[in-house]
Amino acid sequence: KLYKTHNDNMVNGIKDLCKMADLIVPNYTEACFLTGNDYRYDEDDELRTEEMAKSLLDLGCKNALLTGVHILENKLLSVLSSKQEAIRYYEDSLHFNFFGAGDMLASTVLGYILKGMQIKSAIRPALSFMQQVVRGSIVNNGLKFLDLKFEDKLKYLADESKLSG
């Protein structure tokens, strides 16, 4: 089922925009809408995730980063796919959902690209930045959907060597 704010016309419009994109950054749900795949969340299905990332290229974009797919019990998988390769990125799953996290990740990747990085090189530091943001945003109140607290982490974007800690 589509998000409450989305409809088929919007999905078709997004597909048209993908034809012009160097990079798209959908999450798993959005990738299902765009590719027509059923929403089937198998926590150990890394190959299916990679195949879905590759199928996003059929929309006409040059690169697709499928993000935040829960695998195993404590891991998130993101896959960057291009015509040349598919690269898997693993992060710790912190078992919280944050509105806007995907948008912030896409913006961070874009920031690194604008600083001169290649797309492939921009993914790891952007994911590391998001791990820092999410870890700093978790509050112990039992909620599963929380606001991102990122302001104190912005300084890390200037020095990506600090992101690994």
Backbone as a chain_set.jsonl record, in Angstrom:
{"seq": "KLYKTHNDNMVNGIKDLCKMADLIVPNYTEACFLTGNDYRYDEDDELRTEEMAKSLLDLGCKNALLTGVHILENKLLSVLSSKQEAIRYYEDSLHFNFFGAGDMLASTVLGYILKGMQIKSAIRPALSFMQQVVRGSIVNNGLKFLDLKFEDKLKYLADESKLSG", "coords": {"N": [[0.846, -1.184, 0.0], [0.518, 2.217, -0.802], [2.17, 5.113, 0.625], [0.286, 7.333, 2.724], [0.268, 9.91, 1.685], [0.874, 9.612, -0.963], [0.155, 8.741, -4.387], [-0.777, 6.848, -7.348], [-0.257, 8.493, -9.567], [1.735, 10.173, -8.583], [3.818, 8.36, -8.116], [4.3, 7.539, -10.758], [5.182, 9.979, -11.81], [7.542, 10.293, -10.338], [8.96, 8.141, -11.352], [9.366, 9.082, -13.952], [11.096, 11.239, -13.406], [13.293, 9.822, -12.496], [14.535, 8.938, -14.793], [16.225, 10.949, -15.511], [18.112, 11.098, -13.556], [21.266, 11.025, -11.89], [21.646, 9.683, -9.551], [19.514, 7.861, -7.458], [17.827, 7.505, -4.304], [16.107, 5.53, -2.826], [14.211, 4.13, -0.073], [13.433, 0.805, 1.149], [10.611, 0.405, 0.968], [9.841, 2.459, -0.831], [11.323, 1.636, -3.04], [9.993, -0.72, -3.674], [7.514, 0.333, -4.573], [8.429, 1.724, -6.846], [9.551, -0.256, -8.476], [7.609, -2.141, -8.728], [7.683, -4.422, -7.28], [6.582, -6.825, -4.857], [5.993, -6.027, -1.45], [7.966, -7.582, 0.579], [9.389, -8.645, 3.301], [12.061, -10.223, 4.002], [14.235, -11.048, 6.367], [16.754, -12.137, 5.938], [17.44, -11.956, 3.323], [19.604, -11.029, 1.389], [20.433, -11.207, -1.267], [18.07, -10.81, -2.749], [17.616, -8.156, -2.07], [19.825, -6.931, -3.299], [19.238, -7.559, -5.966], [16.879, -6.089, -6.276], [17.893, -3.503, -6.006], [19.463, -3.396, -8.315], [17.413, -3.599, -10.206], [16.236, -1.143, -10.017], [17.718, 0.426, -11.68], [16.573, 0.042, -14.132], [14.746, 2.022, -14.347], [16.004, 4.084, -15.522], [17.899, 5.651, -14.272], [21.337, 6.421, -13.412], [22.667, 5.443, -11.194], [21.687, 3.682, -8.239], [20.852, 3.827, -4.881], [19.771, 1.729, -2.639], [18.314, 1.817, 0.439], [18.599, 1.094, 3.988], [17.639, -1.587, 4.577], [16.49, -4.049, 6.635], [18.395, -6.672, 7.759], [19.196, -9.909, 8.926], [19.319, -9.955, 12.509], [20.351, -7.663, 13.66], [21.349, -5.884, 11.737], [21.595, -3.457, 9.132], [21.189, -3.148, 5.677], [22.426, -1.505, 2.879], [22.437, -0.96, -0.608], [24.41, -0.002, -3.26], [23.92, 0.394, -6.584], [25.067, 0.152, -9.909], [25.589, 0.16, -13.488], [28.001, -1.112, -13.695], [28.564, -2.416, -11.249], [27.496, -3.786, -8.042], [27.407, -2.72, -4.783], [27.574, -3.642, -1.446], [26.65, -2.267, 1.675], [26.998, -2.363, 5.104], [25.45, -1.69, 8.2], [25.017, -1.139, 11.726], [21.889, -2.059, 13.065], [19.714, -0.073, 14.832], [17.208, -0.346, 15.71], [15.218, 1.622, 15.684], [13.011, 3.958, 14.15], [13.221, 6.815, 12.133], [11.704, 9.71, 11.063], [12.507, 11.298, 8.078], [15.116, 10.417, 7.894], [16.061, 9.09, 5.591], [15.943, 11.174, 3.733], [17.821, 12.88, 4.862], [20.099, 11.292, 4.631], [20.318, 11.102, 1.8], [20.76, 13.811, 1.231], [23.18, 14.196, 2.533], [24.888, 12.48, 1.119], [24.751, 13.815, -1.35], [25.972, 16.234, -0.582], [28.634, 15.384, -0.127], [29.257, 14.585, -2.737], [29.12, 17.035, -4.034], [31.303, 18.175, -2.852], [33.26, 17.042, -4.301], [33.641, 14.283, -4.272], [33.388, 10.992, -5.705], [30.388, 9.176, -6.463], [30.389, 6.534, -5.435], [32.383, 6.724, -3.469], [31.241, 8.479, -1.697], [29.244, 7.269, -0.249], [29.911, 5.602, 2.057], [31.017, 7.495, 4.08], [28.71, 9.071, 4.356], [26.793, 7.241, 5.297], [28.043, 6.606, 7.711], [27.943, 9.077, 9.0], [25.158, 9.248, 9.322], [24.762, 7.111, 11.096], [25.978, 8.18, 13.377], [24.257, 10.357, 13.83], [21.778, 9.049, 14.276], [22.388, 7.445, 16.516], [22.864, 9.49, 18.356], [20.344, 10.522, 18.532], [18.585, 8.809, 19.694], [16.302, 8.31, 22.222], [15.386, 7.199, 25.416], [12.512, 6.47, 25.601], [10.739, 4.643, 24.714], [9.473, 5.068, 22.3], [9.048, 4.434, 18.791], [9.215, 5.957, 16.524], [10.987, 8.711, 15.93], [12.273, 12.068, 16.232], [15.027, 13.338, 14.383], [18.051, 14.308, 15.813], [20.367, 16.278, 14.858], [21.965, 18.5, 14.802], [24.261, 18.894, 16.466], [25.977, 17.14, 15.283], [26.763, 18.056, 12.841], [29.268, 19.17, 12.588], [30.912, 17.03, 12.064], [30.694, 16.531, 9.38], [32.482, 18.171, 8.112], [34.881, 16.988, 8.634], [35.371, 14.021, 7.769], [36.927, 11.973, 8.794], [36.418, 11.755, 11.453], [34.087, 10.385, 11.604], [34.121, 7.636, 11.89], [34.196, 6.872, 14.502]], "CA": [[0.0, 0.0, 0.0], [1.279, 3.453, -0.882], [2.09, 6.045, 1.741], [-0.971, 8.091, 2.704], [0.422, 11.139, 0.902], [1.267, 9.265, -2.325], [-0.809, 8.055, -5.238], [-0.13, 6.278, -8.539], [0.249, 9.579, -10.413], [2.995, 10.638, -8.002], [4.818, 7.32, -8.383], [4.642, 7.632, -12.184], [5.982, 11.189, -11.96], [8.875, 9.999, -9.796], [9.616, 7.28, -12.345], [9.82, 9.955, -15.046], [12.265, 11.976, -12.921], [14.414, 8.888, -12.374], [15.192, 8.83, -16.096], [17.208, 12.021, -15.628], [18.911, 11.141, -12.329], [22.547, 10.334, -11.727], [21.522, 8.853, -8.356], [18.278, 7.864, -6.674], [18.103, 6.961, -2.972], [14.871, 5.088, -2.182], [14.24, 3.079, 0.94], [12.869, -0.451, 0.652], [9.208, 0.614, 0.615], [9.812, 3.26, -2.051], [11.838, 0.794, -4.12], [8.897, -1.626, -4.067], [6.589, 1.115, -5.401], [9.051, 2.097, -8.117], [9.858, -1.429, -9.295], [6.454, -3.019, -8.826], [7.895, -5.627, -6.465], [5.788, -6.962, -3.645], [6.663, -5.722, -0.196], [8.228, -8.864, 1.233], [10.546, -8.341, 4.135], [12.755, -11.402, 4.504], [15.386, -10.441, 7.025], [18.039, -12.707, 5.562], [17.457, -12.028, 1.873], [20.512, -10.017, 0.846], [20.451, -11.318, -2.723], [16.856, -10.149, -3.241], [17.851, -6.72, -1.907], [20.738, -6.523, -4.361], [18.512, -7.634, -7.232], [15.966, -4.955, -6.338], [18.72, -2.313, -6.271], [19.802, -3.439, -9.744], [16.207, -3.366, -11.017], [15.959, 0.298, -10.014], [18.407, 1.008, -12.841], [15.651, -0.048, -15.267], [13.989, 3.276, -14.399], [16.775, 5.012, -16.334], [18.919, 6.365, -13.497], [22.681, 5.868, -13.58], [23.017, 4.764, -9.941], [20.596, 3.579, -7.268], [21.244, 3.421, -3.533], [18.631, 1.194, -1.884], [18.792, 2.025, 1.803], [17.938, 0.732, 5.229], [16.937, -2.872, 4.569], [16.845, -4.829, 7.823], [18.795, -8.058, 7.516], [19.535, -10.571, 10.178], [18.596, -9.317, 13.607], [20.913, -6.392, 14.086], [22.079, -5.245, 10.656], [20.922, -2.779, 8.029], [21.904, -3.275, 4.419], [22.177, -0.582, 1.777], [23.126, -1.448, -1.795], [24.621, 0.931, -4.355], [23.947, -0.352, -7.837], [25.314, 0.84, -11.168], [25.728, -0.84, -14.548], [29.268, -1.812, -13.522], [28.686, -3.225, -10.035], [26.616, -3.567, -6.888], [28.226, -2.703, -3.567], [26.782, -3.753, -0.217], [27.118, -1.529, 2.848], [26.346, -2.878, 6.306], [25.47, -0.822, 9.375], [24.274, -1.677, 12.866], [20.497, -1.65, 13.2], [19.475, 0.425, 16.178], [15.81, -0.695, 15.981], [14.376, 2.807, 15.777], [12.706, 4.582, 12.868], [13.266, 8.26, 12.212], [11.191, 10.427, 9.906], [13.481, 12.172, 7.446], [16.47, 9.854, 7.864], [16.43, 8.848, 4.204], [16.195, 12.474, 3.11], [19.089, 13.385, 5.38], [21.156, 10.49, 4.008], [20.46, 11.539, 0.406], [21.364, 15.146, 1.248], [24.58, 14.06, 2.939], [25.587, 11.935, -0.054], [24.872, 14.907, -2.312], [26.986, 17.153, -0.085], [29.955, 14.814, -0.416], [29.462, 14.644, -4.191], [29.407, 18.432, -4.363], [32.671, 18.446, -2.388], [34.182, 16.455, -5.258], [33.74, 12.823, -4.178], [32.612, 10.141, -6.595], [29.223, 8.628, -5.758], [30.797, 5.336, -4.706], [33.183, 7.134, -2.309], [30.432, 9.314, -0.808], [28.247, 6.485, 0.494], [30.389, 5.171, 3.374], [30.994, 8.564, 5.081], [27.336, 9.513, 4.591], [26.182, 6.257, 6.195], [28.669, 6.766, 9.033], [27.345, 10.285, 9.58], [23.801, 8.921, 9.759], [24.863, 6.297, 12.31], [26.249, 9.12, 14.477], [23.03, 11.121, 14.069], [20.762, 8.177, 14.874], [22.819, 7.116, 17.886], [22.673, 10.671, 19.188], [18.927, 10.899, 18.554], [17.773, 7.828, 20.423], [15.928, 8.629, 23.597], [14.843, 6.017, 26.063], [11.118, 6.668, 25.993], [9.927, 3.573, 24.169], [8.898, 5.39, 21.004], [9.74, 3.842, 17.655], [9.37, 6.986, 15.506], [11.546, 9.83, 16.655], [12.892, 13.142, 15.456], [16.484, 13.304, 14.312], [18.803, 15.383, 16.46], [21.571, 16.237, 14.037], [22.702, 19.761, 14.806], [25.59, 18.762, 17.08], [26.789, 16.233, 14.461], [27.128, 18.7, 11.577], [30.717, 19.42, 12.547], [31.583, 15.844, 11.53], [30.684, 16.554, 7.916], [33.68, 18.871, 7.654], [36.03, 16.116, 8.831], [34.812, 12.667, 7.755], [37.756, 11.031, 9.542], [35.829, 11.618, 12.779], [32.832, 9.647, 11.523], [34.251, 6.204, 12.169], [34.219, 6.631, 15.941]], "C": [[0.887, 1.241, 0.0], [1.185, 4.249, 0.418], [0.79, 6.845, 1.615], [-0.892, 9.313, 1.802], [0.772, 10.866, -0.559], [0.107, 8.626, -3.081], [-0.073, 7.571, -6.484], [0.424, 7.357, -9.461], [1.589, 10.086, -9.9], [4.107, 9.627, -8.286], [5.245, 7.377, -9.849], [5.473, 8.876, -12.472], [7.401, 10.995, -11.458], [9.648, 9.11, -10.772], [10.139, 8.103, -13.52], [11.062, 10.742, -14.639], [13.496, 11.079, -12.826], [15.196, 8.757, -13.679], [16.311, 9.847, -16.257], [18.24, 12.011, -14.502], [20.247, 10.418, -12.464], [22.469, 9.355, -10.56], [20.128, 8.999, -7.781], [18.564, 7.132, -5.368], [16.783, 6.562, -2.305], [15.136, 4.132, -1.022], [13.537, 1.848, 0.358], [11.428, -0.272, 0.177], [9.09, 1.371, -0.701], [10.308, 2.462, -3.246], [10.776, -0.195, -4.598], [7.895, -0.895, -4.949], [7.158, 1.339, -6.791], [9.278, 0.909, -9.046], [8.653, -2.352, -9.511], [6.623, -4.325, -8.076], [6.957, -5.637, -5.275], [6.638, -6.603, -2.439], [6.783, -7.033, 0.564], [9.506, -8.699, 2.019], [11.123, -9.617, 4.72], [14.079, -10.931, 5.077], [16.73, -11.001, 6.594], [18.232, -12.731, 4.041], [18.293, -10.917, 1.253], [20.521, -10.034, -0.676], [19.229, -10.631, -3.329], [17.005, -8.636, -3.14], [18.763, -6.203, -3.017], [20.049, -6.547, -5.724], [17.531, -6.472, -7.377], [16.733, -3.666, -6.631], [19.1, -2.26, -7.749], [18.582, -3.131, -10.613], [15.798, -1.892, -11.021], [16.624, 0.999, -11.191], [17.532, 0.966, -14.096], [14.792, 1.211, -15.403], [14.73, 4.339, -15.209], [17.818, 5.809, -15.579], [20.27, 5.678, -13.694], [23.121, 5.052, -12.371], [21.801, 4.744, -9.032], [21.177, 3.103, -5.944], [19.976, 3.024, -2.8], [19.057, 1.138, -0.429], [17.943, 1.342, 2.87], [17.15, -0.551, 5.243], [17.418, -3.69, 5.765], [17.186, -6.257, 7.407], [19.284, -8.629, 8.835], [18.838, -9.836, 11.308], [19.092, -7.913, 13.89], [21.677, -5.656, 12.998], [21.119, -4.568, 9.678], [21.806, -2.918, 6.799], [21.463, -2.161, 3.487], [22.993, -1.097, 0.601], [23.185, -0.324, -2.825], [24.774, 0.114, -5.623], [24.204, 0.596, -9.003], [25.406, -0.237, -12.241], [26.98, -1.685, -14.35], [29.275, -2.772, -12.328], [27.561, -2.945, -9.056], [27.487, -3.706, -5.646], [27.291, -2.73, -2.357], [27.462, -2.988, 0.916], [26.307, -2.01, 4.05], [26.516, -1.878, 7.447], [24.747, -1.55, 10.503], [22.84, -1.175, 12.819], [20.272, -1.246, 14.645], [18.014, 0.275, 16.582], [14.928, 0.506, 16.293], [14.153, 3.335, 14.373], [12.647, 6.089, 13.054], [12.718, 8.867, 10.935], [12.281, 11.343, 9.377], [14.883, 11.61, 7.358], [16.934, 9.594, 6.433], [16.73, 10.139, 3.46], [17.528, 13.045, 3.572], [20.259, 12.601, 4.781], [21.391, 10.951, 2.569], [21.129, 12.91, 0.335], [22.837, 15.088, 1.619], [25.416, 13.486, 1.807], [25.797, 13.047, -1.079], [25.93, 15.917, -1.866], [28.398, 16.659, -0.359], [30.262, 14.841, -1.913], [29.814, 16.077, -4.603], [30.78, 18.873, -3.864], [33.705, 17.788, -3.297], [34.338, 14.948, -5.186], [32.943, 12.156, -5.294], [31.465, 9.545, -5.78], [29.629, 7.455, -4.877], [31.566, 5.689, -3.425], [32.365, 7.91, -1.283], [29.517, 8.504, 0.104], [28.716, 6.146, 1.901], [30.405, 6.329, 4.382], [29.584, 9.087, 5.359], [26.6, 8.542, 5.517], [26.752, 6.368, 7.61], [28.119, 7.996, 9.743], [25.949, 9.969, 10.111], [23.8, 8.027, 10.993], [25.102, 7.196, 13.525], [24.984, 9.902, 14.833], [21.991, 10.261, 14.774], [21.139, 7.813, 16.303], [22.594, 8.298, 18.835], [21.218, 11.072, 19.349], [18.063, 9.969, 19.395], [17.545, 8.304, 21.852], [15.204, 7.425, 24.172], [13.413, 6.237, 26.526], [10.182, 5.659, 25.348], [9.292, 3.877, 22.824], [9.704, 4.736, 19.892], [9.938, 4.845, 16.523], [9.784, 8.269, 16.193], [12.088, 10.883, 15.703], [14.401, 12.995, 15.486], [17.071, 14.533, 14.988], [20.175, 15.393, 15.805], [22.473, 17.449, 14.19], [24.113, 19.627, 15.377], [26.507, 17.825, 16.298], [27.263, 16.886, 13.16], [28.62, 18.951, 11.455], [31.48, 18.232, 11.961], [31.618, 15.833, 10.007], [31.918, 17.24, 7.352], [34.921, 17.984, 7.753], [35.532, 14.677, 8.921], [35.67, 11.643, 8.476], [37.217, 10.821, 10.948], [34.576, 10.736, 12.775], [32.957, 8.192, 11.928], [34.188, 5.9, 13.657], [32.973, 6.775, 16.62]], "O": [[1.885, 1.302, 0.718], [0.251, 4.083, 1.202], [0.263, 7.008, 0.514], [-1.898, 9.707, 1.211], [0.95, 11.813, -1.326], [-0.801, 8.048, -2.484], [1.114, 7.849, -6.656], [1.471, 7.158, -10.077], [2.481, 10.394, -10.69], [5.216, 10.012, -8.655], [6.435, 7.272, -10.147], [6.382, 8.828, -13.3], [8.354, 11.472, -12.073], [10.843, 9.307, -10.989], [11.233, 7.847, -14.023], [11.985, 10.898, -15.439], [14.617, 11.535, -13.053], [16.398, 8.492, -13.656], [17.238, 9.64, -17.041], [19.152, 12.837, -14.498], [20.34, 9.35, -13.069], [23.137, 8.321, -10.567], [19.617, 10.109, -7.63], [19.425, 6.254, -5.315], [16.378, 7.184, -1.323], [16.143, 3.424, -0.993], [13.101, 1.862, -0.793], [11.066, -0.747, -0.899], [8.33, 0.975, -1.585], [9.773, 2.596, -4.346], [10.676, -0.472, -5.793], [7.464, -1.435, -5.968], [6.463, 1.167, -7.793], [9.206, 1.051, -10.267], [8.682, -3.233, -10.37], [5.806, -5.235, -8.214], [6.586, -4.587, -4.75], [7.845, -6.844, -2.414], [5.805, -7.528, 1.125], [10.59, -8.622, 1.441], [10.727, -10.046, 5.804], [14.948, -10.465, 4.339], [17.76, -10.384, 6.866], [19.095, -13.45, 3.536], [17.756, -9.978, 0.665], [20.609, -8.98, -1.305], [19.356, -9.935, -4.336], [16.565, -7.91, -4.032], [18.498, -5.155, -3.606], [20.258, -5.652, -6.543], [17.367, -5.929, -8.47], [16.274, -2.832, -7.412], [19.06, -1.194, -8.363], [18.708, -2.472, -11.645], [15.093, -1.446, -11.926], [16.154, 2.041, -11.648], [17.726, 1.759, -15.017], [14.182, 1.441, -16.447], [14.156, 5.375, -15.546], [18.558, 6.578, -16.192], [20.34, 4.514, -14.089], [23.863, 4.08, -12.511], [20.984, 5.665, -9.047], [21.899, 2.107, -5.889], [19.196, 3.881, -2.387], [20.047, 0.487, -0.093], [16.76, 1.06, 2.683], [16.088, -0.611, 5.862], [18.607, -3.985, 5.889], [16.379, -6.954, 6.791], [19.725, -7.905, 9.728], [17.844, -9.151, 11.066], [18.316, -7.06, 14.32], [22.573, -4.872, 13.308], [20.006, -5.034, 9.436], [23.029, -2.816, 6.886], [20.27, -1.908, 3.326], [24.098, -1.609, 0.778], [22.16, 0.234, -3.215], [25.647, -0.748, -5.723], [23.641, 1.688, -9.076], [25.312, -1.425, -11.933], [27.028, -2.837, -14.78], [29.916, -3.822, -12.382], [26.785, -2.003, -9.216], [28.21, -4.689, -5.485], [26.347, -1.945, -2.262], [28.679, -3.054, 1.091], [25.078, -2.054, 4.004], [27.586, -1.298, 7.63], [23.962, -2.466, 10.259], [22.602, 0.005, 12.561], [20.602, -1.991, 15.568], [17.618, 0.711, 17.663], [13.992, 0.403, 17.085], [15.01, 3.179, 13.503], [12.08, 6.576, 14.032], [13.209, 8.575, 9.845], [12.907, 12.079, 10.14], [15.767, 12.26, 6.8], [18.09, 9.857, 6.103], [17.658, 10.196, 2.653], [18.274, 13.621, 2.781], [21.295, 13.184, 4.459], [22.533, 11.167, 2.166], [21.974, 13.142, -0.53], [23.648, 15.844, 1.083], [26.529, 13.95, 1.558], [26.894, 13.202, -1.615], [26.704, 16.403, -2.692], [29.26, 17.432, -0.777], [31.4, 15.092, -2.309], [30.704, 16.292, -5.426], [31.357, 19.828, -4.385], [34.906, 17.959, -3.086], [35.098, 14.378, -5.969], [31.943, 12.698, -5.765], [31.559, 9.424, -4.559], [29.253, 7.393, -3.707], [31.409, 5.015, -2.407], [32.755, 7.99, -0.118], [29.062, 9.012, 1.129], [27.98, 6.384, 2.858], [29.848, 6.169, 5.468], [29.293, 9.504, 6.48], [25.871, 8.966, 6.413], [26.019, 6.239, 8.591], [27.86, 7.961, 10.946], [25.596, 10.374, 11.218], [22.928, 8.166, 11.851], [24.496, 6.996, 14.578], [24.678, 10.085, 16.012], [21.389, 10.691, 15.758], [20.299, 7.867, 17.202], [22.182, 8.114, 19.98], [20.892, 11.881, 20.217], [16.939, 10.314, 19.76], [18.479, 8.65, 22.575], [14.489, 6.722, 23.459], [13.137, 6.194, 27.724], [8.963, 5.804, 25.427], [8.626, 3.01, 22.257], [10.905, 4.512, 20.037], [10.759, 4.603, 15.638], [9.011, 8.849, 16.956], [12.326, 10.619, 14.524], [14.978, 12.579, 16.491], [16.63, 15.658, 14.753], [21.045, 14.599, 16.165], [23.624, 17.426, 13.755], [25.058, 20.19, 14.825], [27.693, 17.723, 16.613], [28.089, 16.31, 12.452], [29.172, 18.947, 10.354], [32.573, 18.405, 11.42], [32.482, 15.191, 9.412], [32.353, 16.93, 6.242], [35.899, 18.202, 7.039], [35.296, 14.168, 10.017], [35.196, 10.541, 8.75], [37.526, 9.809, 11.578], [34.065, 10.383, 13.838], [31.952, 7.575, 12.283], [34.131, 4.727, 14.026], [32.907, 6.59, 17.835]]}, "num_chains": 1, "name": "protein.A"}
